[in-house]
Short mmCIF file of C-alpha atoms in Angstrom, two decimals:
data_model
loop_
_atom_site.label_atom_id
_atom_site.label_comp_id
_atom_site.label_asym_id
_atom_site.label_seq_id
_atom_site.Cartn_x
_atom_site.Cartn_y
_atom_site.Cartn_z
CA ILE X 1 82.12 141.53 92.27
CA ILE X 2 83.15 141.18 88.63
CA ASP X 3 86.12 139.27 87.24
CA ASN X 4 86.72 140.51 83.71
CA THR X 5 89.20 137.70 83.04
CA SER X 6 86.61 134.98 83.71
CA ASN X 7 84.85 133.03 80.96
CA ILE X 8 81.60 133.30 82.94
CA PRO X 9 79.28 135.97 81.44
CA ILE X 10 79.25 139.18 83.51
CA TYR X 11 75.50 139.12 84.11
CA ILE X 12 75.83 135.59 85.53
CA GLN X 13 78.64 136.76 87.84
CA LEU X 14 76.40 139.57 89.09
CA TYR X 15 73.44 137.23 89.46
CA ASP X 16 75.58 134.77 91.46
CA TYR X 17 76.87 137.53 93.71
CA ILE X 18 73.43 138.94 94.56
CA LYS X 19 71.96 135.46 95.06
CA SER X 20 74.82 134.58 97.43
CA GLU X 21 74.28 137.78 99.42
CA ILE X 22 70.56 136.98 99.74
CA THR X 23 70.96 133.33 100.72
CA ASN X 24 73.70 134.14 103.24
CA GLY X 25 71.43 136.73 104.86
CA LEU X 26 73.64 139.71 104.02
CA ILE X 27 70.87 141.33 101.98
CA LYS X 28 67.78 141.24 104.17
CA PRO X 29 64.23 140.30 103.08
CA ASN X 30 62.19 143.18 101.65
CA SER X 31 65.36 145.22 101.02
CA LYS X 32 65.22 147.36 97.90
CA LEU X 33 67.94 146.79 95.31
CA PRO X 34 69.48 149.67 93.38
CA SER X 35 67.58 150.54 90.24
CA ILE X 36 68.96 149.34 86.93
CA ARG X 37 70.25 152.83 86.22
CA GLU X 38 71.88 153.20 89.66
CA ALA X 39 73.51 149.79 89.50
CA SER X 40 74.74 150.48 85.98
CA ALA X 41 76.36 153.71 87.05
CA SER X 42 77.96 152.43 90.28
CA LEU X 43 79.23 149.16 88.82
CA LYS X 44 80.13 150.66 85.44
CA LEU X 45 78.19 147.95 83.66
CA SER X 46 75.66 148.25 80.86
CA LYS X 47 71.98 148.49 81.71
CA THR X 48 71.38 145.31 79.68
CA THR X 49 73.81 143.38 81.90
CA ILE X 50 72.06 144.60 85.07
CA GLU X 51 68.64 143.87 83.60
CA ASN X 52 69.64 140.33 82.60
CA ALA X 53 70.95 139.59 86.10
CA TYR X 54 67.83 141.01 87.77
CA SER X 55 65.55 139.14 85.37
CA GLN X 56 67.16 135.83 86.26
CA LEU X 57 66.77 136.56 89.99
CA VAL X 58 63.12 137.44 89.43
CA ALA X 59 62.55 134.26 87.43
CA GLU X 60 64.02 132.13 90.23
CA GLY X 61 62.06 133.92 92.95
CA TYR X 62 64.92 135.63 94.80
CA ILE X 63 63.60 139.13 94.08
CA ASP X 64 60.32 140.73 93.05
CA ASN X 65 59.85 143.44 90.44
CA ILE X 66 57.10 145.67 91.82
CA PRO X 67 55.84 148.08 89.12
CA LYS X 68 56.72 151.76 89.75
CA LYS X 69 58.54 150.84 92.97
CA GLY X 70 61.54 148.74 91.97
CA PHE X 71 63.21 145.45 92.80
CA PHE X 72 62.79 144.00 96.31
CA VAL X 73 64.32 140.94 97.99
CA CYS X 74 61.80 138.16 98.63
CA ASN X 75 61.28 136.87 102.16
CA LEU X 76 63.12 133.56 102.22
CA SER X 77 63.68 133.53 105.98
CA ASP X 78 61.89 130.18 106.36
CA TYR X 79 64.72 128.49 104.47
CA ASP X 80 68.07 127.82 106.15
CA PHE X 81 70.28 128.43 103.12
CA ILE X 82 73.54 128.07 105.01
CA ARG X 83 72.63 124.57 106.16
CA GLN X 84 71.33 123.70 102.71
CA ASN X 85 74.51 124.90 101.08
CA GLU X 86 76.59 122.78 103.45
CA THR X 87 74.37 119.79 102.68
CA HIS X 88 74.76 120.47 98.99
CA LYS X 89 78.53 120.65 99.41
CA GLU X 90 78.54 117.27 101.16
CA HIS X 91 76.28 115.83 98.45
CA ALA X 92 78.62 117.21 95.82
CA VAL X 93 81.48 115.24 97.36
CA GLN X 94 79.37 112.11 97.47
CA SER X 95 78.22 112.61 93.89
CA SER X 96 81.67 113.40 92.53
CA ASP X 97 82.31 109.72 91.95
CA PHE X 98 80.15 109.94 88.81
CA ASN X 99 82.94 111.91 87.13
CA THR X 100 85.99 110.54 88.90
CA ASN X 101 88.61 108.56 86.99
CA TYR X 102 89.36 105.96 89.62
CA LEU X 103 92.76 104.31 89.79
CA ASN X 104 91.23 100.90 90.44
CA ASP X 105 88.06 100.91 88.33
CA GLY X 106 87.38 99.79 84.76
CA VAL X 107 89.37 97.02 83.10
CA ASP X 108 93.03 96.53 82.36
CA LYS X 109 93.99 98.71 79.39
CA GLY X 110 96.13 95.98 77.85
CA SER X 111 93.52 93.26 78.17
CA PHE X 112 91.38 94.13 75.17
CA GLU X 113 92.53 93.56 71.58
CA ILE X 114 91.32 96.73 69.89
CA SER X 115 92.67 95.68 66.50
CA ILE X 116 90.49 92.54 66.44
CA TRP X 117 87.40 94.52 67.44
CA LYS X 118 88.13 97.10 64.71
CA ARG X 119 88.51 94.44 62.05
CA ILE X 120 85.20 92.78 62.95
CA TYR X 121 83.51 96.18 63.21
CA ASN X 122 84.62 97.18 59.74
CA LYS X 123 83.46 93.84 58.39
CA ILE X 124 80.02 94.27 59.97
CA ILE X 125 79.34 97.80 58.77
CA THR X 126 80.40 97.03 55.21
CA ASP X 127 78.40 93.80 54.98
CA ASP X 128 75.10 94.33 53.15
CA PHE X 129 73.56 91.54 55.21
CA THR X 130 73.97 93.64 58.38
CA ASN X 131 71.48 96.25 57.16
CA ILE X 132 72.71 99.06 59.41
CA TYR X 133 69.81 101.23 58.25
CA ASN X 134 67.24 99.68 60.57
CA SER X 135 67.17 99.28 64.35
CA GLY X 136 67.13 95.50 64.54
CA SER X 137 65.48 93.10 66.96
CA ILE X 138 63.65 94.31 70.07
CA GLN X 139 64.78 91.23 71.98
CA GLY X 140 68.34 91.40 70.66
CA GLU X 141 70.01 90.15 67.49
CA ALA X 142 69.37 86.42 67.02
CA VAL X 143 73.00 85.62 66.24
CA LEU X 144 74.14 87.21 69.51
CA ARG X 145 71.41 85.49 71.51
CA ASP X 146 72.61 82.18 70.04
CA GLU X 147 76.18 82.93 71.11
CA ILE X 148 75.13 84.04 74.60
CA ALA X 149 73.05 80.90 75.14
CA ASN X 150 76.00 78.76 74.06
CA PHE X 151 78.39 80.79 76.25
CA VAL X 152 76.22 80.46 79.38
CA ASN X 153 75.64 76.75 78.79
CA THR X 154 79.28 75.85 78.19
CA MET X 155 81.08 78.37 80.42
CA ARG X 156 78.64 78.79 83.29
CA GLY X 157 76.87 75.42 83.35
CA GLY X 158 73.57 76.97 82.29
CA ASN X 159 70.58 75.37 80.62
CA THR X 160 69.02 77.77 78.15
CA THR X 161 68.02 78.40 74.55
CA SER X 162 68.41 81.60 72.58
CA ASP X 163 64.68 82.41 72.70
CA GLN X 164 65.01 82.84 76.48
CA VAL X 165 67.75 85.48 76.09
CA ILE X 166 66.88 89.20 76.21
CA ILE X 167 69.62 91.74 75.45
CA GLY X 168 69.79 95.29 76.82
CA ALA X 169 72.11 98.12 77.82
CA GLY X 170 72.67 97.35 81.47
CA ILE X 171 71.09 95.29 84.22
CA GLN X 172 68.84 98.13 85.39
CA TYR X 173 67.18 98.38 81.96
CA LEU X 174 66.59 94.61 81.90
CA LEU X 175 65.13 94.64 85.41
CA GLY X 176 62.59 97.19 84.18
CA ILE X 177 61.51 94.71 81.50
CA LEU X 178 61.38 91.89 84.04
CA ILE X 179 59.13 93.93 86.32
CA GLY X 180 56.84 94.51 83.34
CA ILE X 181 56.59 90.73 82.96
CA ILE X 182 55.99 89.78 86.62
CA SER X 183 54.46 92.82 88.36
CA ASN X 184 50.91 91.41 88.23
CA GLU X 185 51.98 88.53 90.47
CA TYR X 186 54.83 89.96 92.56
CA ASN X 187 55.04 93.17 94.60
CA SER X 188 57.77 92.39 97.15
CA VAL X 189 61.41 91.40 96.72
CA ALA X 190 64.20 90.26 99.04
CA PHE X 191 67.77 91.52 98.70
CA GLU X 192 70.99 90.44 100.32
CA LYS X 193 72.29 93.03 102.77
CA PRO X 194 74.89 94.14 101.89
CA GLY X 195 74.02 93.70 98.24
CA TYR X 196 73.77 95.38 94.87
CA ASP X 197 72.05 98.70 95.61
CA LYS X 198 71.60 99.74 91.98
CA ALA X 199 69.36 96.75 91.35
CA GLU X 200 67.41 97.52 94.52
CA TYR X 201 66.77 101.10 93.34
CA ILE X 202 64.84 99.82 90.31
CA PHE X 203 62.45 97.83 92.48
CA GLU X 204 62.08 100.83 94.80
CA ASP X 205 61.14 102.99 91.81
CA TYR X 206 58.45 100.46 90.88
CA LYS X 207 57.09 100.57 94.47
CA PHE X 208 58.02 97.02 95.44
CA ASP X 209 58.25 96.20 99.13
CA ILE X 210 61.94 95.66 99.88
CA ASN X 211 63.00 92.96 102.35
CA HIS X 212 66.63 93.02 103.45
CA ILE X 213 68.14 89.66 104.40
CA GLU X 214 71.34 90.20 106.39
CA VAL X 215 74.21 88.06 105.13
CA ASN X 216 76.02 86.61 108.18
CA ASN X 217 79.16 84.58 108.83
CA ASP X 218 77.41 81.47 107.51
CA GLY X 219 76.40 83.19 104.29
CA PHE X 220 72.84 83.83 103.18
CA PRO X 221 70.28 82.83 105.88
CA ILE X 222 67.48 81.10 103.97
CA SER X 223 65.52 80.81 107.23
CA ASP X 224 65.22 84.63 107.30
CA LEU X 225 64.03 84.61 103.70
CA LYS X 226 61.29 82.14 104.60
CA LYS X 227 60.10 84.47 107.39
CA SER X 228 59.74 87.40 104.99
CA ASN X 229 56.74 88.08 102.77
CA ALA X 230 58.91 88.05 99.63
CA LYS X 231 58.30 85.63 96.79
CA LEU X 232 61.04 87.21 94.70
CA LEU X 233 64.75 87.13 95.58
CA TYR X 234 67.73 89.00 94.07
CA ILE X 235 70.98 87.20 94.83
CA SER X 236 74.53 86.58 93.55
CA PRO X 237 75.25 83.01 94.73
CA SER X 238 78.41 82.30 92.71
CA HIS X 239 80.25 85.42 93.93
CA GLN X 240 78.28 87.47 96.43
CA TYR X 241 78.43 91.21 95.93
CA PRO X 242 80.20 92.80 97.73
CA LEU X 243 81.47 90.18 100.22
CA GLY X 244 82.73 87.73 97.59
CA THR X 245 81.37 84.59 99.29
CA ILE X 246 80.16 81.51 97.40
CA MET X 247 76.89 79.74 98.22
CA PRO X 248 77.42 75.99 98.74
CA VAL X 249 75.35 73.51 96.77
CA ASN X 250 73.18 72.40 99.72
CA LYS X 251 72.00 75.98 100.22
CA ARG X 252 71.43 76.35 96.49
CA MET X 253 69.16 73.34 96.52
CA GLU X 254 67.33 74.70 99.57
CA LEU X 255 66.88 78.02 97.79
CA LEU X 256 65.45 76.34 94.69
CA ASP X 257 63.16 74.29 96.93
CA TRP X 258 61.92 77.51 98.58
CA ALA X 259 61.17 79.05 95.18
CA TYR X 260 59.36 75.96 93.88
CA LYS X 261 57.19 75.45 96.98
CA ASN X 262 56.28 79.16 97.27
CA LYS X 263 55.79 79.84 93.56
CA GLY X 264 58.69 82.20 93.89
CA LEU X 265 61.37 83.46 91.53
CA ILE X 266 65.11 83.86 92.04
CA ILE X 267 66.98 86.58 90.14
CA GLU X 268 70.56 85.32 89.84
CA ASP X 269 73.13 88.07 89.23
CA ASP X 270 76.22 86.35 87.80
CA TYR X 271 78.23 89.52 87.27
CA ASP X 272 81.85 88.24 87.39
CA ALA X 273 81.79 84.63 88.59
CA ILE X 274 83.57 83.41 85.46
CA ILE X 275 86.81 85.00 86.75
CA ARG X 276 88.14 82.58 89.34
CA TYR X 277 91.79 81.83 90.16
CA GLY X 278 91.56 78.70 92.31
CA GLY X 279 89.88 75.86 90.40
CA MET X 280 86.99 75.99 87.96
CA PRO X 281 84.32 78.71 88.01
CA ILE X 282 81.33 77.84 90.20
CA PRO X 283 78.38 76.73 87.98
CA CYS X 284 75.40 79.04 87.93
CA LEU X 285 72.17 78.42 89.82
CA GLN X 286 70.16 78.61 86.60
CA GLY X 287 71.75 75.41 85.32
CA ILE X 288 70.48 73.25 88.18
CA ASP X 289 66.98 74.75 88.24
CA LYS X 290 64.45 72.15 87.07
CA ASN X 291 61.26 74.11 87.82
CA ASN X 292 61.56 77.41 85.88
CA CYS X 293 62.33 79.39 89.03
CA VAL X 294 65.55 81.24 88.07
CA ILE X 295 66.02 84.43 86.06
CA TYR X 296 69.68 84.80 85.08
CA LEU X 297 71.47 88.15 84.66
CA GLY X 298 74.83 88.48 82.93
CA SER X 299 76.96 91.26 81.54
CA PHE X 300 80.08 91.83 79.44
CA SER X 301 81.12 94.93 81.42
CA LYS X 302 83.61 93.08 83.63
CA VAL X 303 84.72 90.50 81.08
CA LEU X 304 85.18 92.83 78.08
CA LEU X 305 84.60 96.58 78.43
CA PRO X 306 82.27 98.57 80.71
CA SER X 307 81.83 101.06 77.86
CA LEU X 308 80.34 98.35 75.64
CA ARG X 309 77.05 98.40 77.62
CA ILE X 310 75.78 94.97 76.61
CA SER X 311 74.01 92.89 79.26
CA TYR X 312 71.55 90.03 79.00
CA MET X 313 68.74 88.37 80.91
CA ILE X 314 67.67 84.74 80.59
CA ILE X 315 64.07 84.17 81.60
CA PRO X 316 62.45 80.77 82.34
CA LYS X 317 60.45 79.25 79.50
CA ASN X 318 57.18 79.66 81.38
CA LEU X 319 57.62 83.47 81.27
CA LEU X 320 58.15 83.65 77.50
CA ASN X 321 54.46 84.10 76.65
CA LYS X 322 54.17 86.99 79.11
CA TYR X 323 57.31 88.58 77.72
CA ASN X 324 56.10 88.27 74.13
CA LYS X 325 52.89 90.08 75.07
CA ILE X 326 54.73 93.13 76.43
CA LYS X 327 58.01 93.26 74.52
CA THR X 328 56.73 95.69 71.87
CA ARG X 329 56.42 98.30 74.64
CA TYR X 330 60.21 98.52 74.72
CA THR X 331 62.83 99.56 72.21
CA GLN X 332 66.20 97.85 72.00
CA SER X 333 68.66 99.91 74.05
CA THR X 334 71.86 98.36 72.68
CA SER X 335 73.44 99.20 69.33
CA LYS X 336 72.67 96.63 66.66
CA ILE X 337 76.16 97.08 65.25
CA ASP X 338 77.81 96.43 68.63
CA GLN X 339 75.66 93.34 69.10
CA LEU X 340 76.73 91.91 65.74
CA VAL X 341 80.39 92.72 66.38
CA LEU X 342 80.21 90.95 69.76
CA ALA X 343 78.44 87.98 68.20
CA ASN X 344 81.22 87.58 65.63
CA PHE X 345 83.86 88.11 68.32
CA MET X 346 82.37 85.17 70.21
CA LYS X 347 81.70 83.03 67.13
CA GLU X 348 85.28 83.31 65.87
CA GLY X 349 86.66 82.09 69.22
CA TYR X 350 88.08 85.39 70.45
CA MET X 351 85.98 85.45 73.60
CA LEU X 352 87.53 82.27 75.00
CA LYS X 353 91.03 83.54 74.18
CA HIS X 354 90.17 86.84 75.83
CA ILE X 355 88.94 85.15 79.02
CA ARG X 356 92.14 83.10 79.25
CA LYS X 357 94.13 86.29 78.78
CA ILE X 358 92.35 88.35 81.43
CA LYS X 359 92.59 85.52 83.95
CA ARG X 360 96.38 85.63 83.54
CA ILE X 361 96.46 89.42 83.83
CA TYR X 362 94.17 89.66 86.84
CA LYS X 363 95.80 86.73 88.63
CA LYS X 364 99.11 88.62 88.47
CA LYS X 365 97.44 91.78 89.77
CA ASN X 366 95.66 89.85 92.50
CA LEU X 367 98.88 88.24 93.70
CA SER X 368 100.84 91.48 93.52
CA LEU X 369 98.14 93.35 95.43
CA THR X 370 97.75 90.78 98.19
CA ASN X 371 101.56 90.70 98.60
CA SER X 372 101.71 94.48 98.69
CA LEU X 373 99.02 94.65 101.37
CA GLU X 374 101.31 92.59 103.62
CA LYS X 375 102.92 95.88 104.66
CA PHE X 376 99.69 96.51 106.61
CA LYS X 377 99.35 92.94 107.94
CA ASP X 378 98.71 94.17 111.49
CA LYS X 379 95.88 96.40 110.26
CA ILE X 380 94.46 94.74 107.12
CA ASN X 381 93.16 91.19 107.03
CA ILE X 382 92.17 89.90 103.57
CA ILE X 383 88.86 88.01 103.76
CA THR X 384 88.29 86.98 100.12
CA SER X 385 90.40 87.48 97.01
CA ASP X 386 90.32 84.23 95.03
CA SER X 387 87.68 85.16 92.44
CA GLY X 388 86.17 88.12 90.68
CA LEU X 389 87.87 91.49 90.38
CA GLN X 390 87.61 92.75 93.93
CA ILE X 391 89.24 92.14 97.29
CA VAL X 392 87.36 92.15 100.59
CA CYS X 393 89.30 93.14 103.71
CA GLU X 394 88.77 93.70 107.41
CA VAL X 395 90.57 96.88 108.44
CA THR X 396 91.47 97.95 111.96
CA THR X 397 91.50 101.76 112.09
CA ASN X 398 90.53 104.59 114.38
CA LYS X 399 89.84 106.90 111.46
CA ASN X 400 86.30 108.22 111.01
CA GLN X 401 84.33 106.23 108.41
CA ASN X 402 83.01 109.34 106.63
CA GLN X 403 86.50 110.76 106.44
CA ILE X 404 87.73 107.51 104.87
CA TYR X 405 84.96 107.80 102.29
CA TYR X 406 85.81 111.41 101.39
CA ASP X 407 89.56 110.73 101.33
CA SER X 408 89.06 107.75 99.02
CA ILE X 409 87.27 109.96 96.50
CA ALA X 410 89.87 112.72 96.89
CA ASN X 411 92.58 110.16 96.09
CA ASN X 412 90.66 108.62 93.17
CA ILE X 413 90.09 105.26 94.85
CA LEU X 414 86.75 103.50 94.45
CA LEU X 415 86.10 102.04 97.90
CA ASN X 416 83.03 100.29 99.27
CA ILE X 417 82.68 100.47 103.07
CA ILE X 418 80.48 97.46 103.83
CA SER X 419 80.20 97.58 107.60
CA LYS X 420 81.72 99.06 110.76
CA ASN X 421 82.07 97.59 114.24
CA ASP X 422 84.03 99.61 116.83
CA ASN X 423 87.43 100.24 115.25
CA LYS X 424 87.05 97.57 112.57
CA ILE X 425 85.52 98.11 109.14
CA ILE X 426 84.89 95.72 106.25
CA ILE X 427 85.80 97.18 102.87
CA SER X 428 85.88 95.94 99.30
CA PHE X 429 87.51 97.48 96.27
CA ASN X 430 88.11 96.65 92.61
CA TYR X 431 91.65 96.16 91.37
CA SER X 432 90.94 95.53 87.67
CA GLY X 433 91.92 99.02 86.54
CA ILE X 434 95.15 99.35 88.54
CA ASP X 435 98.31 99.40 86.46
CA LEU X 436 100.27 96.27 87.42
CA ASN X 437 103.45 98.38 87.71
CA LYS X 438 101.77 100.82 90.10
CA ILE X 439 100.21 98.43 92.60
CA HIS X 440 102.68 99.28 95.38
CA GLU X 441 102.01 102.96 94.77
CA PHE X 442 98.26 102.23 94.94
CA THR X 443 98.54 100.41 98.27
CA ASP X 444 100.54 103.33 99.71
CA ILE X 445 97.69 105.68 98.77
CA LEU X 446 95.15 103.21 100.16
CA GLY X 447 97.06 103.12 103.45
CA LYS X 448 96.93 106.91 103.63
CA VAL X 449 93.16 106.84 102.97
CA LEU X 450 92.52 104.22 105.66
CA PHE X 451 94.90 105.30 108.40
CA ALA X 452 96.33 108.84 107.94
#
């Protein structure tokens, strides 16, 4: 029962043992446990240790302490603990990705100039003008909002001013603010399927009706959107997540027409469309909107560092009054210092140099990866790979889909299984974090995950 070499306290070991015996049905309901004195003598443990273990079991409802009679096992027969434990074990595998260091996630370790960031950081925290002793702007530091507006206008073909920019730590936080602005008028939202689930969760939490619009071979079916009751749409037109498709301009105009005629709003997620290898990046939807129908979401997680946690939302001018009425309900979730460092990083021209650099790095990785996948050319067909930091493939395999999922986690590969049809599955995966010199090794592991 007891492992004296373990770092786990002895009373916890005893508690775990008795709880396991109860939940596995080995100690029956209403059974009497040995008294504290008896257990102390038979296990050669102190009475305090036994008492602590019993007290925890009583507190959690596994046993009862009946005065003058002793400790008795509670009747938990209505609960199938074996099944629940198996479910928990499966959930633990599914949840392990929160702590997994994936081979293919994150950004390239050589892409970011730490020395430049350090220099600007030191400059910011020693500058009296920074005033690091207060929390800064609720909406985001003005100098950074200026730089973001300029960046979106020049690099993404946007049409915005800095007063439309709201800064926050992550898209989910910003969506919460957006819902606070629009919830009096909107209670249903349409999402691409497959799409960005983590955005969908926020609307679920706020009790919005969710309408799924299946993305087909022709892209996003606007006709299905028109049949839904949604007046709000979440979409990534410049690089669909996770399929990687691009919405053509005629559909973009049709989408804007739908929003204008239905008093609707389009939430444009432009998460990594600036990274494109063939030709210029596709301009954003927000830039061609003439009727205040598009809310634009952007982030520096893919372009710079995911650990930086700086995202931004650009709202139409006609929503500014509503935002100004509610913005004092929120606190700024992003470090003022980090905002000012990023603003200076952009202002001094380092952002443009950085983007040119990462395009070179990721183009090499992309080419190396697609060449390496040729070894599976009879089983893997690359669907899209010319933009962003992910590859979408159709895979022919007889392996069970759940087993592929578990094996991907076990081998530290972040894999998104999009769909399955007979023995074919559509998958997507990031390649930004893979070491360029280990791409062939990565594809060997991927082959084992998909086929072995």
